[in-house]
Short mmCIF file of C-alpha atoms and ligand atoms in Angstrom, two decimals:
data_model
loop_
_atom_site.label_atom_id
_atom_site.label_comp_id
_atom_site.label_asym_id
_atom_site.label_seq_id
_atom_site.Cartn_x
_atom_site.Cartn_y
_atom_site.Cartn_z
CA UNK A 1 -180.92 -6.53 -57.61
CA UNK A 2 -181.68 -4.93 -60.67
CA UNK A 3 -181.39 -6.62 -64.00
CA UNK A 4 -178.74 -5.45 -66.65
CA UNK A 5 -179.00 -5.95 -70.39
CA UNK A 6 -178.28 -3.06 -71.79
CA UNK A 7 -175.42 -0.53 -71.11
CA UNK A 8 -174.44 3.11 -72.50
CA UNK A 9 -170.69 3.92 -72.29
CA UNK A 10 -170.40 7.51 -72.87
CA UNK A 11 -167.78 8.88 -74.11
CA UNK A 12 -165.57 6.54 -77.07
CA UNK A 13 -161.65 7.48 -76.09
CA UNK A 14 -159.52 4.60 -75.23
CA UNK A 15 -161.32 3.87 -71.72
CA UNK A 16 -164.98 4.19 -72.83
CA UNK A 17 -164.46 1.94 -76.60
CA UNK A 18 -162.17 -0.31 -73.84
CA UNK A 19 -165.53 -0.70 -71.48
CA UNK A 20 -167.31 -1.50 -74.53
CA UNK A 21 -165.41 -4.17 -75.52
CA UNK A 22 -165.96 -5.64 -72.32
CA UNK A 23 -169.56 -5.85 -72.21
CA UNK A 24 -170.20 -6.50 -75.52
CA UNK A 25 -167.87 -9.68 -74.51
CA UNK A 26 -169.75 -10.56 -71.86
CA UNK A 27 -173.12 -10.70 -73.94
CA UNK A 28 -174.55 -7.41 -73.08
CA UNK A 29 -176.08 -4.71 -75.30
CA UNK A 30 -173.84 -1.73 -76.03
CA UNK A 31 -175.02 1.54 -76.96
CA UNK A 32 -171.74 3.51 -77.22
CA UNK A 33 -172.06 7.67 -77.33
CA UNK A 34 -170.24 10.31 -78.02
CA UNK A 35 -170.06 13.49 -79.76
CA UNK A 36 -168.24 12.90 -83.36
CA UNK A 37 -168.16 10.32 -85.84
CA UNK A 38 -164.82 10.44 -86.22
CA UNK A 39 -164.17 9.33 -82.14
CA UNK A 40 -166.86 6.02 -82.97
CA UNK A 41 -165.25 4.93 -85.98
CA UNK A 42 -161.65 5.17 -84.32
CA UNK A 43 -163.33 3.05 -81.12
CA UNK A 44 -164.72 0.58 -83.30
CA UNK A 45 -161.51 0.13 -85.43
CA UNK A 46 -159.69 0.07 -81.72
CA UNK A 47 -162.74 -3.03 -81.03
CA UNK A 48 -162.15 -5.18 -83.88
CA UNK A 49 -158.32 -5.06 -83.53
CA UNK A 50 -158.16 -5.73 -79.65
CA UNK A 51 -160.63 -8.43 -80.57
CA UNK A 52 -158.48 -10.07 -83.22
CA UNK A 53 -155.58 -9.52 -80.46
CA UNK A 54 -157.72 -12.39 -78.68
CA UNK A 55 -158.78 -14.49 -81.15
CA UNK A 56 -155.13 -14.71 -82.27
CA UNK A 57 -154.25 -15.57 -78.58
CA UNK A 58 -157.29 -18.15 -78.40
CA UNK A 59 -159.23 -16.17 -75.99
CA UNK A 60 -162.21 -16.02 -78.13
CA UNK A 61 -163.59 -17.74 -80.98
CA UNK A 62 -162.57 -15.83 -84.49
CA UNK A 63 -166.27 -16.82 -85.41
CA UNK A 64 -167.24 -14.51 -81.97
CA UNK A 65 -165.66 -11.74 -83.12
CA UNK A 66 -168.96 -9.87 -85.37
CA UNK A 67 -171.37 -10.86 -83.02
CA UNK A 68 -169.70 -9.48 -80.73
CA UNK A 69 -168.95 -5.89 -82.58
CA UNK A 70 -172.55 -6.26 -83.74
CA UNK A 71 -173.81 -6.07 -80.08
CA UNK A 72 -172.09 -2.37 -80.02
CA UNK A 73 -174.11 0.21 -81.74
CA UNK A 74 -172.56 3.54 -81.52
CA UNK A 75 -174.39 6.85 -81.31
CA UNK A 76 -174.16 10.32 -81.37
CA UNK A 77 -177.39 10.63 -79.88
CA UNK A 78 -177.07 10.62 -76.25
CA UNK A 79 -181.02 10.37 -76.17
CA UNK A 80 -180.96 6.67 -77.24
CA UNK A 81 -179.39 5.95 -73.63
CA UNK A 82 -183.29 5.87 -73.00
CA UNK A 83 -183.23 2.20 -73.35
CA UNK A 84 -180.31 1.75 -70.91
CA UNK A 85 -180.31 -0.10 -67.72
CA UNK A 86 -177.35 1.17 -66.72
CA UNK A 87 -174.35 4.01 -68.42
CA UNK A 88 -170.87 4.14 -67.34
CA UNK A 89 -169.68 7.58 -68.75
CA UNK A 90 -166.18 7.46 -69.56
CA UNK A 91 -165.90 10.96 -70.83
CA UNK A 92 -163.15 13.83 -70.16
CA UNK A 93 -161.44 14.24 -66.78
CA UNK A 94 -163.16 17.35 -65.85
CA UNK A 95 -165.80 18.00 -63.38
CA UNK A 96 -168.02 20.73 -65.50
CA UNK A 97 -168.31 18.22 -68.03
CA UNK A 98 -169.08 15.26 -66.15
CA UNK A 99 -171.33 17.06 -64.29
CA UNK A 100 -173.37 18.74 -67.51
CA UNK A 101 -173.19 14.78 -68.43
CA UNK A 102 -174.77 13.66 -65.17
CA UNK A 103 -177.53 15.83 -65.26
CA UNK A 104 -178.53 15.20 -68.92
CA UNK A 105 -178.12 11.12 -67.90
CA UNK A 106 -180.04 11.45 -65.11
CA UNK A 107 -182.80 13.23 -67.02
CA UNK A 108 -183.02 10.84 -70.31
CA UNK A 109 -182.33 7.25 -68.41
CA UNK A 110 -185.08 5.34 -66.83
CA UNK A 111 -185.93 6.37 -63.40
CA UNK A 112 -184.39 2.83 -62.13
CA UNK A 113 -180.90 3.17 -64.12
CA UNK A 114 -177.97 3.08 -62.17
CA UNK A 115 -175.69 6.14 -63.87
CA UNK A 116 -171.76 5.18 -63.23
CA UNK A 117 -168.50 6.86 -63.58
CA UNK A 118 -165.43 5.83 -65.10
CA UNK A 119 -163.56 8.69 -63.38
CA UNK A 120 -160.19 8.30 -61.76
CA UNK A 121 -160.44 11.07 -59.24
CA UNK A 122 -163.20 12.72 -59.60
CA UNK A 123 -166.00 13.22 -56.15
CA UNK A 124 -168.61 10.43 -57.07
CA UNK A 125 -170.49 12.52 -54.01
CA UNK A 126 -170.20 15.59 -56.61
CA UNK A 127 -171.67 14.05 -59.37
CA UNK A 128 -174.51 12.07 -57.47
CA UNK A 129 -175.85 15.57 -56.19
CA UNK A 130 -175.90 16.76 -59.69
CA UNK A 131 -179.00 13.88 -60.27
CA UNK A 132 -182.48 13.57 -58.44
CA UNK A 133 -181.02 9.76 -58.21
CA UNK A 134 -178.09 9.82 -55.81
CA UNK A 135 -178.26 6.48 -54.47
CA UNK A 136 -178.03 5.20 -57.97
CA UNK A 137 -175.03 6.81 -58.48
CA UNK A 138 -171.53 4.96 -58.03
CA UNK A 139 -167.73 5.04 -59.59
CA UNK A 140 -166.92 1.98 -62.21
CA UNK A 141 -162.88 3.12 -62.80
CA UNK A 142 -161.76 0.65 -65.14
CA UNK A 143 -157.69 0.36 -66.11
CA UNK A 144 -156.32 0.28 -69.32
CA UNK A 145 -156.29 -1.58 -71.29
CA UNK A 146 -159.77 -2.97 -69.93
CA UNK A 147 -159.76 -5.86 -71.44
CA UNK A 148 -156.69 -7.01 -69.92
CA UNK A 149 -156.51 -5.34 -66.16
CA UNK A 150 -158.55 -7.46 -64.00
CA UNK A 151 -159.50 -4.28 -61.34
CA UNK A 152 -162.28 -2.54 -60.94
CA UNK A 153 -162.61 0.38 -58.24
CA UNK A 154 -165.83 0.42 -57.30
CA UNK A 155 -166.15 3.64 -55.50
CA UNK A 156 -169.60 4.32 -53.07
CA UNK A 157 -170.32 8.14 -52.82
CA UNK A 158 -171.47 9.32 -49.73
CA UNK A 159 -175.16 8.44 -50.97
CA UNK A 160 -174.56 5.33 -53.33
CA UNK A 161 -177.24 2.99 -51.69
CA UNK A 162 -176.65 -1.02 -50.98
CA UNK A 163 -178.72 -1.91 -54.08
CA UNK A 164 -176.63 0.07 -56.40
CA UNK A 165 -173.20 -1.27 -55.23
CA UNK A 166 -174.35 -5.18 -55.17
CA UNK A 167 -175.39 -4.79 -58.91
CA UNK A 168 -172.30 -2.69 -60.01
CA UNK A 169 -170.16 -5.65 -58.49
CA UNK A 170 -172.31 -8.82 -59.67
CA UNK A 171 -171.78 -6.96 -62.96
CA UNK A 172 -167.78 -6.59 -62.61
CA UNK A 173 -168.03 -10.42 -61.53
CA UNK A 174 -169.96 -10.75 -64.84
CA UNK A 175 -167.17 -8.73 -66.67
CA UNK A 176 -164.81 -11.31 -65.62
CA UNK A 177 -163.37 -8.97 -63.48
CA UNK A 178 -162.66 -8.40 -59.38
CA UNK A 179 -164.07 -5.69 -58.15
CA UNK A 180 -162.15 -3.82 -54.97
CA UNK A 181 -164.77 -1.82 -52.64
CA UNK A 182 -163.58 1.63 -51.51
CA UNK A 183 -164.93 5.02 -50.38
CA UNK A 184 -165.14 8.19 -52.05
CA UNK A 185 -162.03 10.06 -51.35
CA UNK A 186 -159.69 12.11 -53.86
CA UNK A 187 -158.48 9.40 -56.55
CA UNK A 188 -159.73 6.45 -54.79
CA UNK A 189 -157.05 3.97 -53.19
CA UNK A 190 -155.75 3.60 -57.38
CA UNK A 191 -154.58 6.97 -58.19
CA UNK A 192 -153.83 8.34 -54.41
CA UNK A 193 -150.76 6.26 -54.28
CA UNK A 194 -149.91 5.85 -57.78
CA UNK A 195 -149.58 9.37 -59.08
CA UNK A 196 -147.84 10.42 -56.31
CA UNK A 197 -145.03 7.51 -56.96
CA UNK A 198 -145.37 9.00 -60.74
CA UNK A 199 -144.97 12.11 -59.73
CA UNK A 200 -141.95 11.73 -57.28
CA UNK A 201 -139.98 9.37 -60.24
CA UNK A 202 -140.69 12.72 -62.53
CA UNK A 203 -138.98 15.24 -59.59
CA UNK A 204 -136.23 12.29 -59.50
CA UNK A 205 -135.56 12.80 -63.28
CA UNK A 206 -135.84 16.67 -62.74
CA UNK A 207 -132.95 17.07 -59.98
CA UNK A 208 -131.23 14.70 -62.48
CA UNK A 209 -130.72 11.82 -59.92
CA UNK A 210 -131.77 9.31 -62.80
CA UNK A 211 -132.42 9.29 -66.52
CA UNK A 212 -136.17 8.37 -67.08
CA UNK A 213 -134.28 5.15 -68.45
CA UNK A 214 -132.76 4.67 -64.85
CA UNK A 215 -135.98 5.22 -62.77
CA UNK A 216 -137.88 2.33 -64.76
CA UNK A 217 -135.22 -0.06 -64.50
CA UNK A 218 -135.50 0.45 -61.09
CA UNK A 219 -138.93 -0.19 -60.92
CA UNK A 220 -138.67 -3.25 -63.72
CA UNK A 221 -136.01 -5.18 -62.05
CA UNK A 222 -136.34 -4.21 -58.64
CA UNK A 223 -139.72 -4.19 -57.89
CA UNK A 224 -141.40 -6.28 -60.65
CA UNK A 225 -143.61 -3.54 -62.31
CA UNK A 226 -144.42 -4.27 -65.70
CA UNK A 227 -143.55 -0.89 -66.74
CA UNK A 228 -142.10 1.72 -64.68
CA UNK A 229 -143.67 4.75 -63.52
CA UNK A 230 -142.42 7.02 -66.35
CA UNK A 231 -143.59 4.68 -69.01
CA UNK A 232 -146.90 4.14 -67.39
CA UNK A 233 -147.08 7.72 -66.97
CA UNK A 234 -146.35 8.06 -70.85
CA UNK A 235 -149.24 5.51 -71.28
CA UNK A 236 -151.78 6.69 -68.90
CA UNK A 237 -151.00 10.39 -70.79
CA UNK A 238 -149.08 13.12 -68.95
CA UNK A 239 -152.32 15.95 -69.02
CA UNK A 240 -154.53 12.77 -67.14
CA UNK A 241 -151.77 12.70 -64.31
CA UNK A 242 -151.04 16.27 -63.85
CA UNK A 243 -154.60 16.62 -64.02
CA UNK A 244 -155.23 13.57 -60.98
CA UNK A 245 -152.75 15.33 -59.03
CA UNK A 246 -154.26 18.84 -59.14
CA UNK A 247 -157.56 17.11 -57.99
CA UNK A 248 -155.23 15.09 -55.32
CA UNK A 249 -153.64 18.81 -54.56
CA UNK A 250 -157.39 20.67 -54.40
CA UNK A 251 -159.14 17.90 -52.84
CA UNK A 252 -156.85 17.29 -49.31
CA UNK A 253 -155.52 21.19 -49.75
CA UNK A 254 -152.00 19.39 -49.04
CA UNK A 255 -149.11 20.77 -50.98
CA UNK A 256 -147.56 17.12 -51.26
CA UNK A 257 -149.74 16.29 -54.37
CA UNK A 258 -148.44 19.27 -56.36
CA UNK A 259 -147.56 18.42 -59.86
CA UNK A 260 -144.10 17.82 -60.93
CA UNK A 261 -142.86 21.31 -62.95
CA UNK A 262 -141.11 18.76 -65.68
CA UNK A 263 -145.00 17.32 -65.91
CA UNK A 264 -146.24 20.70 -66.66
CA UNK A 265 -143.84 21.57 -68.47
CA UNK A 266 -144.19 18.34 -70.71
CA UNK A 267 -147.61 18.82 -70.99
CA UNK A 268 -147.51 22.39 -72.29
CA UNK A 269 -145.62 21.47 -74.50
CA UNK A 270 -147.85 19.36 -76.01
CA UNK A 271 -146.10 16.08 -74.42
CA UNK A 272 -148.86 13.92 -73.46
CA UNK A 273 -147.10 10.52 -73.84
CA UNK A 274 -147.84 7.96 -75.68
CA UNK A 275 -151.13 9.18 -77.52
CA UNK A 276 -149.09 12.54 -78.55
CA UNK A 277 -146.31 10.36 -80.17
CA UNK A 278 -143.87 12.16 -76.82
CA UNK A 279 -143.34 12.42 -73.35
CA UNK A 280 -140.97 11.35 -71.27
CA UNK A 281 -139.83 8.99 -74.23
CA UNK A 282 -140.43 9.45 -78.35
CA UNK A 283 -142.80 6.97 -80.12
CA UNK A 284 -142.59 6.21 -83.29
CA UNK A 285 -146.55 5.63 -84.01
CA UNK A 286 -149.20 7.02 -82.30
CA UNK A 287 -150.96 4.86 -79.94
N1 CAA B 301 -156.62 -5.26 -75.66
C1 CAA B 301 -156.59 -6.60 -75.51
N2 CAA B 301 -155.50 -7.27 -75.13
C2 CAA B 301 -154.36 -6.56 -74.93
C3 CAA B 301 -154.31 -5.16 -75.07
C4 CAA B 301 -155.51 -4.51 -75.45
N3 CAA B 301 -155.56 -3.18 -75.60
N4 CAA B 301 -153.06 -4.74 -74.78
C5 CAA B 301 -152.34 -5.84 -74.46
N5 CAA B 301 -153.13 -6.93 -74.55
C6 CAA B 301 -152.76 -8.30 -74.17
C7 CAA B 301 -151.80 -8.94 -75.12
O1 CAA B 301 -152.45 -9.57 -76.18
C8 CAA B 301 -151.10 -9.95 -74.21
O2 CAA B 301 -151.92 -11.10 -74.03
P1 CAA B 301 -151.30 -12.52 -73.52
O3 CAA B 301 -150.87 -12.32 -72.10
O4 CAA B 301 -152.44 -13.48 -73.64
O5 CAA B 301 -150.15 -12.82 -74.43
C9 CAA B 301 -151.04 -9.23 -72.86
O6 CAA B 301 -152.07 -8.23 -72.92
C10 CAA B 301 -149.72 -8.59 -72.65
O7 CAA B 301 -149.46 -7.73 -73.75
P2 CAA B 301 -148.09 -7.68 -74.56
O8 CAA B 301 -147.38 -9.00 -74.51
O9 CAA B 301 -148.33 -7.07 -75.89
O10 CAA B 301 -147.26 -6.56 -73.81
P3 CAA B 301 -146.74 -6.53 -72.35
O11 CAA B 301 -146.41 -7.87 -71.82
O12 CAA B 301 -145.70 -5.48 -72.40
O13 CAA B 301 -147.99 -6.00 -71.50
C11 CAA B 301 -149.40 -4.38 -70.57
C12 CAA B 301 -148.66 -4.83 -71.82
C13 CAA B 301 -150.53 -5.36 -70.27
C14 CAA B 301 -149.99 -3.01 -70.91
C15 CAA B 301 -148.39 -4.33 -69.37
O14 CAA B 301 -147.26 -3.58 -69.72
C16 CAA B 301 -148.98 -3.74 -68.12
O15 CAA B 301 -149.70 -4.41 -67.39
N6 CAA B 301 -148.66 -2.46 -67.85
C17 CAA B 301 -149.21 -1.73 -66.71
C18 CAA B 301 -150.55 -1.22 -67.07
C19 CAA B 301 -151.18 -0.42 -65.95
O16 CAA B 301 -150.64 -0.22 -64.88
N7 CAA B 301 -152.39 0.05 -66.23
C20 CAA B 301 -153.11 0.87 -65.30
C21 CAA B 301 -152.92 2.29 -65.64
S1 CAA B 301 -153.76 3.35 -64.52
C22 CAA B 301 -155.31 3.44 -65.17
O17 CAA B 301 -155.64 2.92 -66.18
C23 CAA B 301 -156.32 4.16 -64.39
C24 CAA B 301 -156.15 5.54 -64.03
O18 CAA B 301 -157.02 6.01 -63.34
C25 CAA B 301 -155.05 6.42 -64.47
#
């Protein structure tokens, strides 16, 4: 099994800096990239507070918290990712830029790197036969926030060899986190049966059988989710699901994943959730 010290996370939103946190935790080597200064100095900033977050909790020593940080160093030079053993790229939802990313991975990482994906939906078979290394290709997908959801999906493409998967879950393990095996199909096991539940609790709201209020309390009381589906839907950001569910829609050609017109509409408007300050509810800070 090959040997993992250090990792590039590509891309610095709120999954990738999340992913970084992890493994800097964990002891490994972070080179995190992306494409603006601005985007690392937010992830960072995102770091040190989710770090304090534990230290106040007594997760983790206050006197871990630098070195830890100090094992990250972020990048806008996506040729550094030369001296990674491994990058998880964590970068936009969409398959042309994944795929531009793949091939530009697959060219600057060592010939043995493992290149993973952080993507919720996307064809890990797609991306692996964008790279001259398809057996060393293989979905990570992560939930936020990653440093407190214990799952990770890790998703074999059609060509992902034995190797590839054992090391990508001895390195969850090492993560302090359980990896769940599954197969490449549109979004996985995670997001085939979530979105549509997000999606059916938005068409709910839209016949106006329930207030978005109404539909979580459902959820809440009756079925012990920690938020209910229009909440998470706020937090996971409206454009991600009606995004999923277009892939979910394209990928079986089944008119049962078609998005929700209240999420389109939402997210034309701007609506994203959470991160836009509005969605199905109003926030007063941006998260
Ligand atoms: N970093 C570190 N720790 C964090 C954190 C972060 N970003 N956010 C919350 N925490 C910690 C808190 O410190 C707290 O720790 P303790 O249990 O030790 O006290 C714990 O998480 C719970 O947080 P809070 O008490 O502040 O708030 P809460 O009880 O309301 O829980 C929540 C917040 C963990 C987000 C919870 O509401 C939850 O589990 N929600 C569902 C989240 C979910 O379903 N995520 C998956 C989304 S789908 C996805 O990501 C993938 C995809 O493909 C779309």
């Amino acid at each position: 099994m090959a040997e993992i010290q250090t990792v590039g996370v590509v891309g610095a939103g709120t999954m990738g800096s999340g992913i970084a946190h992890v493994f800097a935790r964990a002891g490994f080597r972070v080179l995190l990239c992306d494409v603006e200064q601005c985007f690392l100095g937010r992830a960072i900033t995102q770091i040190r507070t989710n770090l304090g977050r534990e230290a106040a909790k007594g997760k983790l020593p206050e006197a871990e918290i630098e070195p830890t940080l100090a094992r990250i160093q972020p990048t806008l030079d996506r040729e550094e990712l030369a001296g990674a053993d491994i990058a998880v790229e964590a970068a936009s939802e969409r398959f042309e830029v994944k795929a531009e990313l793949f091939r530009s991975l697959d060219r600057i990482l060592p010939e043995a790197a493992i290149l993973a994906t952080n993507t919720s939906s996307i064809s890990i078979t797609k991306l692996a036969a964008q790279t001259h290394r398809p057996k060393q290709v293989i979905g990570m997908h992560f939930f936020n926030p990653v440093p407190v959801m214990t799952l990770v999906e890790v998703v074999r493409g059609l060509a992902t060899g034995d190797e590839t998967f054992a090391t990508v879950h001895a390195l969850a393990v090492k993560l302090g986190k359980t990896p769940v095996e599954v197969n490449d199909a549109p979004g996985f096991v995670s997001n085939r049966v979530l979105m549509p539940l997000i999606n059916e609790a938005a068409f709910a709201v839209m016949e106006g059988v329930a207030t978005p209020e109404a539909v979580d309390q459902v959820f809440k009381l009756g079925m012990n989710h920690p938020m209910g589906p229009l909440t998470l839907a706020d937090f996971i950001g409206l454009d991600v699901c009606v995004d999923i569910l277009r892939v979910l829609q394209e990928g079986f050609g089944d008119p049962k994943y078609r998005p929700c017109p209240l999420l389109v509409r939402l997210v034309d408007a701007g609506w994203l959730g959470r991160k836009s300050g509005r969605g199905f509810y109003t926030y007063e800070k941006q998260a």
